Amino acid sequence: MSNKLVKAGDARVEEERRKKLTKAADAHIDPAVPAERQHGPVTVANLPDVPNSEMATFDPADIQGTPAERIQQFDQLLEKEGARAVRFKVRYDMVLGLILAEVNKTEIYTEQHQTFEEYADSRGISRPRAYALMEAAPVLRILLSSIEDIPTLRPAVSQAIRLVDAYRQEQETGVRLVLDRAAEMVRETAESDAKDKARRAAEKTKAAAHAAAVKEAQESGEEVNTALEPVTEADIAAELAQRGQATSSPITAAAIEAASVELGYTKAPEKPAPAKALANAATFLGAAYKAVAPRTVESLAKEDPEQAHQLLDAAEAELRKIERRIHDGRKAISKTTSGVPTPRATHTADLVADAEIVEDNADAPAGI
């Protein structure tokens, strides 16, 4: 291999390493804040790692001095924390949240800013994110103390927010109870899925063996036994043993929420009435009707005809699915009312403006 190729390969490796380090340093940036107002850490990640035993250790009250000196030390500390490797993102968010809480509580921002929100904004942190970080910080400390046991909780702040109710009620005990139950739920689901797959495999194996036996009996002229033996628990256990144990899955946001509800820390979300769900459908179909107005399509076609075709095809495909569901819905009405015709209701946008989205966990389209 020529020296030029070796140098080119080394250059690519170094470039990839530089990109990763820059990404790690910028991991704290709040996308809601314009780039020119971001106050971020340095981009060189040559700082030593924090030992696992010290990952959750930090107290902003230990940093002393005048308000201006403390603010300056906090900024310098965050620059160092943000320059570490990606796996320290959880620690950075914890430190940032604790510092924000300390600044807010002690009001040391008043020498340079009128409000805490102005202080956060000057450092590239939007108001919602600042308060989310402050709420999440105590929970992140708990997560960091168990980082080896639950390394899959990402993004950590959004997961920690789901554990805030448990923390408020029972502090660390509540958080650990929810995490333990969530991990158990994930494990139970994985085991159930593995058992279902093993059952289907055992059924397929028995069906194949039965078909072979029937064919052999027919060829030999013997009496054919048409009874197919059902799959037993022993068959499933044998298939599971052959496949090996189910692999552990990461703790999911859904599992955390379900565990928190089950343990009584949070209330289960109320499902809206069916009338609201159907009214919601009418609202969004009306919005879709406006979205495909000829002028809108024509405007896009002038810029990108191919994209216009693709988007219209996608909208048409969704419309076909909706039509099929409406057809099935009318069938259901016919069965329920035993053939008694039901007049179609007329809904206006004013009546359904507050309808909630319930179908397929859909999100509201922008601008509605």
C-alpha positions as a printed Julia matrix, in Angstrom:
368×3 Matrix{Float64}:
   0.0     0.0    0.0
   1.4     3.41  -0.93
   2.27    6.05   1.63
  -0.36    8.34   0.1
  -3.11    5.83   0.8
  -1.87    5.28   4.35
  -1.81    9.03   4.99
  -5.28    9.42   3.48
  -6.61    6.67   5.73
  -5.01    8.23   8.8
  -6.49   11.59   7.84
  -9.99   10.1    7.58
  -9.63    8.43  10.97
  -8.46   11.69  12.54
 -11.33   13.6   10.9
 -13.88   11.11  12.26
 -12.32   11.39  15.72
 -12.48   15.2   15.54
 -16.14   15.1   14.51
 -17.0    12.81  17.42
 -15.23   15.08  19.91
 -16.93   18.17  18.51
 -20.31   16.42  18.71
 -19.61   15.47  22.32
 -18.73   19.04  23.19
 -21.85   20.4   21.52
 -24.16   17.78  23.03
 -25.53   20.23  25.58
 -26.63   22.83  23.03
 -30.31   23.71  23.15
 -31.7    23.57  19.58
 -34.43   26.07  20.52
 -31.85   28.86  20.84
 -30.26   30.55  17.78
 -26.64   29.61  17.12
 -25.34   33.14  17.62
 -26.62   33.13  21.2
 -25.24   29.74  22.2
 -22.75   29.81  25.06
 -21.12   26.41  24.76
 -18.1    24.52  26.08
 -14.74   24.09  24.41
 -14.43   21.54  21.61
 -11.28   19.78  22.73
 -12.02   16.64  24.74
  -8.67   15.88  26.33
  -9.86   15.93  29.92
  -9.43   12.84  32.09
 -12.43   10.62  32.67
 -14.48   10.85  35.84
 -14.38    7.57  37.82
 -17.71    5.75  37.93
 -17.75    6.12  41.7
 -17.68    9.91  41.31
 -20.09   10.28  38.38
 -23.0    11.34  40.63
 -20.85   13.46  42.95
 -21.34   17.21  42.59
 -22.65   19.99  44.82
 -22.75   23.57  43.46
 -22.83   24.88  47.03
 -19.17   23.81  47.35
 -18.18   26.56  44.9
 -17.73   29.69  47.02
 -17.07   33.36  46.31
 -18.94   36.49  45.36
 -21.97   36.09  43.06
 -19.88   37.16  40.03
 -17.04   34.8   40.99
 -19.45   31.89  41.45
 -21.1    32.56  38.09
 -17.68   32.61  36.43
 -16.61   29.39  38.13
 -19.89   27.71  37.11
 -19.29   28.69  33.48
 -15.72   27.37  33.54
 -16.85   24.14  35.17
 -19.53   23.58  32.53
 -16.95   24.15  29.77
 -14.82   21.36  31.23
 -17.79   19.05  31.76
 -19.08   19.63  28.25
 -15.7    18.8   26.71
 -15.73   15.24  27.95
 -16.69   12.18  25.94
 -20.26   11.47  24.87
 -20.86    8.99  27.68
 -20.59   11.86  30.15
 -23.61   13.67  28.64
 -25.74   12.46  31.55
 -23.28   13.91  34.05
 -23.16   17.21  32.15
 -26.95   17.5   32.24
 -26.93   16.71  35.96
 -24.25   19.32  36.71
 -25.98   21.91  34.52
 -29.35   21.27  36.18
 -27.87   21.52  39.68
 -26.03   24.74  38.78
 -29.18   26.27  37.32
 -31.1    25.35  40.47
 -28.39   26.9   42.66
 -28.28   30.1   40.59
 -32.07   30.34  40.69
 -32.3    29.67  44.43
 -29.52   32.05  45.5
 -30.4    34.69  42.86
 -26.71   35.37  42.19
 -27.65   36.25  38.63
 -29.08   39.66  39.68
 -25.79   41.55  39.23
 -25.9    40.98  35.46
 -29.48   39.94  34.69
 -32.91   41.02  35.86
 -34.42   37.53  35.83
 -33.28   33.94  35.99
 -34.74   33.38  32.52
 -32.44   36.09  31.13
 -29.45   34.4   32.77
 -30.36   31.03  31.21
 -31.07   32.63  27.84
 -27.66   34.34  27.85
 -26.09   30.88  28.07
 -28.1    29.42  25.21
 -30.65   27.61  27.39
 -34.32   28.18  26.68
 -36.74   28.67  29.57
 -38.51   25.26  29.17
 -35.2    23.41  29.0
 -33.81   25.25  32.01
 -36.73   24.21  34.21
 -36.69   20.69  32.79
 -33.0    20.36  33.67
 -33.6    21.62  37.2
 -36.39   19.08  37.69
 -34.38   16.27  36.17
 -31.06   16.91  37.96
 -31.83   15.06  41.24
 -33.13   12.08  39.27
 -30.08   12.14  36.98
 -27.9    11.89  40.09
 -29.7     8.65  40.96
 -29.36    7.35  37.42
 -25.64    8.11  37.44
 -25.18    6.2   40.67
 -26.61    3.18  38.81
 -25.14    3.95  35.4
 -23.65    0.47  35.01
 -27.02   -1.16  35.67
 -29.08    1.12  33.41
 -26.78    2.38  30.66
 -29.54    2.5   28.04
 -31.6     5.42  29.35
 -31.23    7.95  26.55
 -31.92   10.78  26.26
 -31.45   10.95  30.0
 -33.25   14.23  30.7
 -36.51   13.18  29.05
 -36.36    9.85  30.89
 -35.63   11.57  34.19
 -38.64   13.87  33.76
 -40.83   10.75  33.71
 -39.4     9.82  37.11
 -39.88   13.22  38.77
 -43.24   12.29  40.34
 -41.72    9.22  41.98
 -38.79   11.31  43.23
 -41.07   13.98  44.71
 -43.06   11.39  46.64
 -40.36    8.99  47.84
 -37.04   10.46  46.73
 -34.46    7.87  45.65
 -36.58    4.96  46.86
 -39.4     5.88  44.5
 -37.08    6.29  41.51
 -35.42    2.93  42.09
 -38.77    1.2   42.57
 -40.0     2.53  39.22
 -36.76    1.6   37.46
 -36.79   -1.9   38.93
 -40.41   -2.44  37.93
 -39.78   -0.99  34.45
 -36.83   -3.35  33.96
 -39.02   -6.24  35.14
 -41.76   -5.25  32.67
 -39.28   -5.13  29.8
 -37.91   -8.52  30.81
 -41.4   -10.02  31.07
 -42.27   -8.68  27.62
 -39.07  -10.11  26.14
 -39.74  -13.49  27.75
 -43.33  -13.48  26.52
 -42.22  -12.62  22.99
 -39.61  -15.35  23.08
 -42.21  -17.86  24.28
 -44.61  -16.87  21.49
 -41.88  -17.35  18.9
 -40.97  -20.71  20.42
 -44.61  -21.8   20.33
 -44.94  -20.87  16.67
 -41.7   -22.68  15.85
 -42.84  -25.79  17.74
 -46.19  -25.72  15.95
 -44.44  -25.43  12.61
 -42.12  -28.34  13.46
 -45.01  -30.56  14.56
 -47.05  -29.66  11.49
 -44.13  -30.55   9.23
 -43.56  -33.86  11.04
 -47.28  -34.65  10.83
 -47.4   -33.9    7.1
 -44.36  -36.13   6.52
 -45.96  -38.96   8.53
 -49.22  -38.66   6.59
 -47.37  -38.72   3.27
 -45.32  -41.75   4.33
 -48.46  -43.59   5.45
 -50.21  -42.84   2.18
 -47.27  -44.12   0.16
 -47.09  -47.36   2.17
 -50.83  -47.88   2.1
 -51.13  -47.78   5.89
 -53.97  -46.17   7.77
 -53.54  -42.4    7.99
 -53.77  -40.78  11.4
 -55.11  -37.28  10.69
 -54.95  -36.02  14.28
 -52.3   -33.35  14.76
 -50.93  -33.39  18.28
 -51.14  -30.0   19.98
 -48.02  -28.22  21.15
 -47.32  -28.78  24.84
 -45.44  -26.69  27.37
 -42.64  -29.25  27.16
 -42.33  -28.6   23.41
 -42.13  -24.85  24.05
 -39.56  -25.33  26.81
 -37.43  -27.5   24.52
 -37.59  -24.89  21.77
 -36.65  -22.14  24.22
 -33.71  -24.19  25.47
 -32.54  -24.65  21.9
 -32.88  -20.94  21.12
 -31.22  -19.82  24.32
 -32.4   -17.26  26.86
 -34.1   -14.07  25.7
 -31.67  -11.19  25.4
 -32.15   -8.34  27.83
 -33.73   -5.24  26.34
 -33.19   -1.59  27.34
 -35.6     0.14  29.67
 -38.03    2.08  27.52
 -39.95    5.29  28.14
 -43.2     3.34  27.85
 -42.04    0.89  30.52
 -41.09    3.73  32.88
 -44.49    5.39  32.42
 -46.36    2.09  32.89
 -44.36    1.25  36.02
 -44.96    4.72  37.48
 -48.71    4.35  36.91
 -48.78    0.82  38.31
 -46.95    1.89  41.47
 -49.28    4.84  41.94
 -46.8     7.68  41.43
 -48.59    9.05  38.37
 -52.15    8.82  37.13
 -53.03    6.89  34.01
 -53.86    9.24  31.13
 -57.57    9.52  30.52
 -58.8     8.31  27.17
 -61.04   10.79  25.36
 -64.58    9.82  24.46
 -65.1     8.11  21.07
 -67.09   11.14  19.91
 -64.03   13.35  20.41
 -61.83   10.89  18.54
 -64.12   10.9   15.51
 -64.54   14.66  15.71
 -60.77   14.93  15.75
 -60.63   12.92  12.53
 -63.02   15.35  10.85
 -60.87   18.29  11.97
 -57.66   16.89  10.55
 -59.27   15.73   7.33
 -60.48   19.29   6.87
 -56.92   20.53   7.4
 -55.65   17.98   4.87
 -58.24   19.21   2.36
 -56.86   22.75   2.68
 -53.25   21.53   2.55
 -53.66   20.0   -0.93
 -55.16   23.13  -2.44
 -54.17   23.5   -6.13
 -52.32   26.74  -5.5
 -50.23   25.11  -2.77
 -49.38   22.14  -4.95
 -48.62   24.38  -7.91
 -46.26   26.48  -5.82
 -44.31   23.4   -4.71
 -44.33   21.94  -8.23
 -42.49   25.01  -9.52
 -39.7    24.37  -7.02
 -39.61   20.55  -6.99
 -42.09   18.64  -9.21
 -40.82   15.24  -8.05
 -41.35   16.08  -4.4
 -44.84   17.37  -5.18
 -45.73   14.03  -6.81
 -44.28   12.05  -3.9
 -46.16   14.05  -1.28
 -49.44   13.77  -3.17
 -48.93   10.01  -3.54
 -48.31    9.73   0.2
 -51.43   11.78   0.98
 -53.48    9.64  -1.41
 -52.22    6.43   0.22
 -53.27    7.71   3.65
 -56.66    8.7    2.21
 -57.2     5.15   0.91
 -56.5     3.75   4.37
 -58.94    6.21   5.91
 -61.59    5.27   3.36
 -61.21    1.59   4.25
 -61.55    2.35   7.94
 -64.63    4.49   7.35
 -66.13    1.61   5.35
 -65.37   -0.82   8.2
 -66.81    1.69  10.67
 -70.11    1.83   8.79
 -70.22   -1.96   8.86
 -69.76   -1.84  12.63
 -72.6     0.68  12.94
 -74.86   -1.56  10.87
 -74.14   -4.54  13.12
 -74.67   -2.52  16.3
 -77.96   -0.97  15.2
 -79.3    -4.21  13.68
 -79.95   -2.65  10.32
 -81.57    0.56  11.6
 -80.25    3.42   9.41
 -78.38    6.13  11.26
 -78.31    9.69   9.85
 -74.9    11.18   9.21
 -73.94   13.87  11.71
 -72.58   17.21  10.57
 -69.66   18.66  12.54
 -68.18   22.1   12.22
 -64.63   23.11  13.0
 -65.84   25.13  15.99
 -67.28   22.03  17.62
 -64.17   19.91  17.25
 -61.36   22.4   17.7
 -60.41   20.91  21.06
 -60.65   17.28  19.95
 -57.81   15.08  21.15
 -55.66   12.79  19.07
 -56.08    9.15  20.01
 -55.67    7.12  16.82
 -52.28    5.43  16.44
 -50.64    7.93  18.82
 -50.61   10.5   16.03
 -49.25   14.0   16.52
 -51.07   17.13  15.43
 -49.86   18.55  12.11
 -47.95   21.81  12.34
 -50.03   24.92  12.28
 -53.26   23.35  13.56
